[in-house]
Short mmCIF file of C-alpha atoms and ligand atoms in Angstrom, two decimals:
data_model
loop_
_atom_site.label_atom_id
_atom_site.label_comp_id
_atom_site.label_asym_id
_atom_site.label_seq_id
_atom_site.Cartn_x
_atom_site.Cartn_y
_atom_site.Cartn_z
CA MET D 1 -121.84 183.79 62.25
CA VAL D 2 -121.86 180.03 61.85
CA ASP D 3 -120.80 178.16 64.94
CA ARG D 4 -118.16 175.50 64.78
CA GLN D 5 -120.55 172.60 65.10
CA GLU D 6 -122.66 173.90 62.25
CA ALA D 7 -119.55 174.41 60.12
CA GLU D 8 -118.51 170.81 60.82
CA ARG D 9 -121.96 169.55 59.94
CA ARG D 10 -121.93 171.40 56.64
CA LYS D 11 -118.49 170.11 55.84
CA ALA D 12 -119.63 166.55 56.47
CA LEU D 13 -122.65 167.06 54.24
CA ARG D 14 -120.49 168.46 51.48
CA ARG D 15 -118.09 165.52 51.77
CA ALA D 16 -120.95 163.04 51.59
CA ALA D 17 -122.35 164.79 48.51
CA GLU D 18 -118.94 164.72 46.83
CA ALA D 19 -118.51 161.03 47.60
CA ARG D 20 -121.93 160.27 46.14
CA GLN D 21 -121.11 162.24 43.01
CA ARG D 22 -117.82 160.44 42.60
CA ALA D 23 -119.51 157.09 43.09
CA SER D 24 -122.14 157.79 40.47
CA ARG D 25 -119.55 159.04 38.00
CA GLU D 26 -117.59 155.85 38.55
CA ALA D 27 -120.68 153.70 38.24
CA ALA D 28 -121.18 155.21 34.78
CA LEU D 29 -117.69 154.16 33.69
CA PRO D 30 -117.72 151.62 30.89
CA LEU D 31 -114.36 150.24 32.00
CA PRO D 32 -112.65 149.63 35.32
CA LYS D 33 -110.51 152.63 36.17
CA LYS D 34 -107.33 150.58 35.87
CA THR D 35 -108.23 149.62 32.33
CA LEU D 36 -108.96 153.25 31.54
CA TRP D 37 -105.53 154.25 32.80
CA ALA D 38 -103.96 151.46 30.75
CA LEU D 39 -105.77 152.91 27.73
CA PHE D 40 -104.33 156.36 28.43
CA ASP D 41 -100.85 154.84 28.73
CA HIS D 42 -101.35 152.99 25.48
CA LEU D 43 -102.47 156.20 23.76
CA GLU D 44 -99.55 158.19 25.12
CA ASP D 45 -97.15 155.71 23.55
CA ALA D 46 -99.11 155.23 20.36
CA LEU D 47 -99.55 158.96 19.76
CA ALA D 48 -95.80 159.62 19.81
CA ASP D 49 -96.10 159.69 16.01
CA GLY D 50 -99.18 161.90 16.07
CA CYS D 51 -102.91 161.39 15.83
CA ASP D 52 -104.66 160.67 12.53
CA HIS D 53 -107.89 161.96 14.08
CA SER D 54 -109.55 158.63 14.35
CA LEU D 55 -110.03 156.32 17.31
CA ARG D 56 -107.65 153.83 15.71
CA PHE D 57 -105.45 153.26 18.75
CA THR D 58 -108.36 153.27 21.15
CA ARG D 59 -110.06 150.57 19.06
CA GLN D 60 -106.81 148.64 18.89
CA PHE D 61 -106.48 148.72 22.65
CA LEU D 62 -110.09 147.62 23.21
CA ALA D 63 -109.73 144.80 20.68
CA SER D 64 -106.52 143.61 22.34
CA ARG D 65 -108.44 143.23 25.59
CA GLY D 66 -111.54 141.74 24.08
CA ILE D 67 -113.64 144.77 25.08
CA GLU D 68 -116.70 145.58 22.98
CA PRO D 69 -116.00 149.04 21.44
CA ASP D 70 -119.71 149.87 21.32
CA ARG D 71 -119.72 149.85 25.09
CA VAL D 72 -116.89 152.33 25.38
CA LEU D 73 -116.74 154.63 22.36
CA PRO D 74 -120.07 156.40 22.97
CA TRP D 75 -118.97 157.10 26.52
CA LEU D 76 -115.64 158.51 25.30
CA GLU D 77 -117.43 160.71 22.78
CA GLU D 78 -119.77 161.95 25.45
CA HIS D 79 -116.65 163.21 27.22
CA GLY D 80 -115.19 164.84 24.12
CA GLY D 81 -113.01 161.94 23.01
CA TYR D 82 -113.77 161.82 19.28
CA CYS D 83 -110.27 160.73 18.32
CA ASP D 84 -107.24 159.28 20.07
CA CYS D 85 -105.61 162.61 20.95
CA GLU D 86 -108.91 163.98 22.22
CA VAL D 87 -109.36 160.97 24.45
CA LEU D 88 -106.08 161.93 26.06
CA ALA D 89 -106.79 165.66 26.06
CA ASN D 90 -110.43 165.63 27.15
CA VAL D 91 -111.07 162.39 28.95
CA GLU D 92 -107.87 161.71 30.81
CA GLU D 93 -108.04 164.91 32.84
CA HIS D 94 -111.26 163.72 34.48
CA TRP D 95 -109.78 160.39 35.45
CA GLU D 96 -106.41 161.42 36.74
CA ARG D 97 -104.64 158.74 38.68
CA PRO D 98 -104.65 159.32 42.42
ZN1 ZN N 101 -106.76 163.51 17.23
#
């Protein structure tokens, strides 16, 4: 039986570990989170007519903001975003708005 103090201590440790994990995931982001969300919004609109299975709209968005695609596309692919609809399907879920 774990006493209350020990349970609290473990909870605090777990919270600290989660915060560290979150921080390191965010540090690995190639874009500020707000820009990422703007990208998802852009893709949601752009994909109303369907995806042609390229990163056309993602590239368009990056170009419109003067962001180097080479900095961002490998990261998206690492997370399963090989085309515009996959960016929405596979990447957005990890970066849900609060
Ligand atoms: Zn697609």
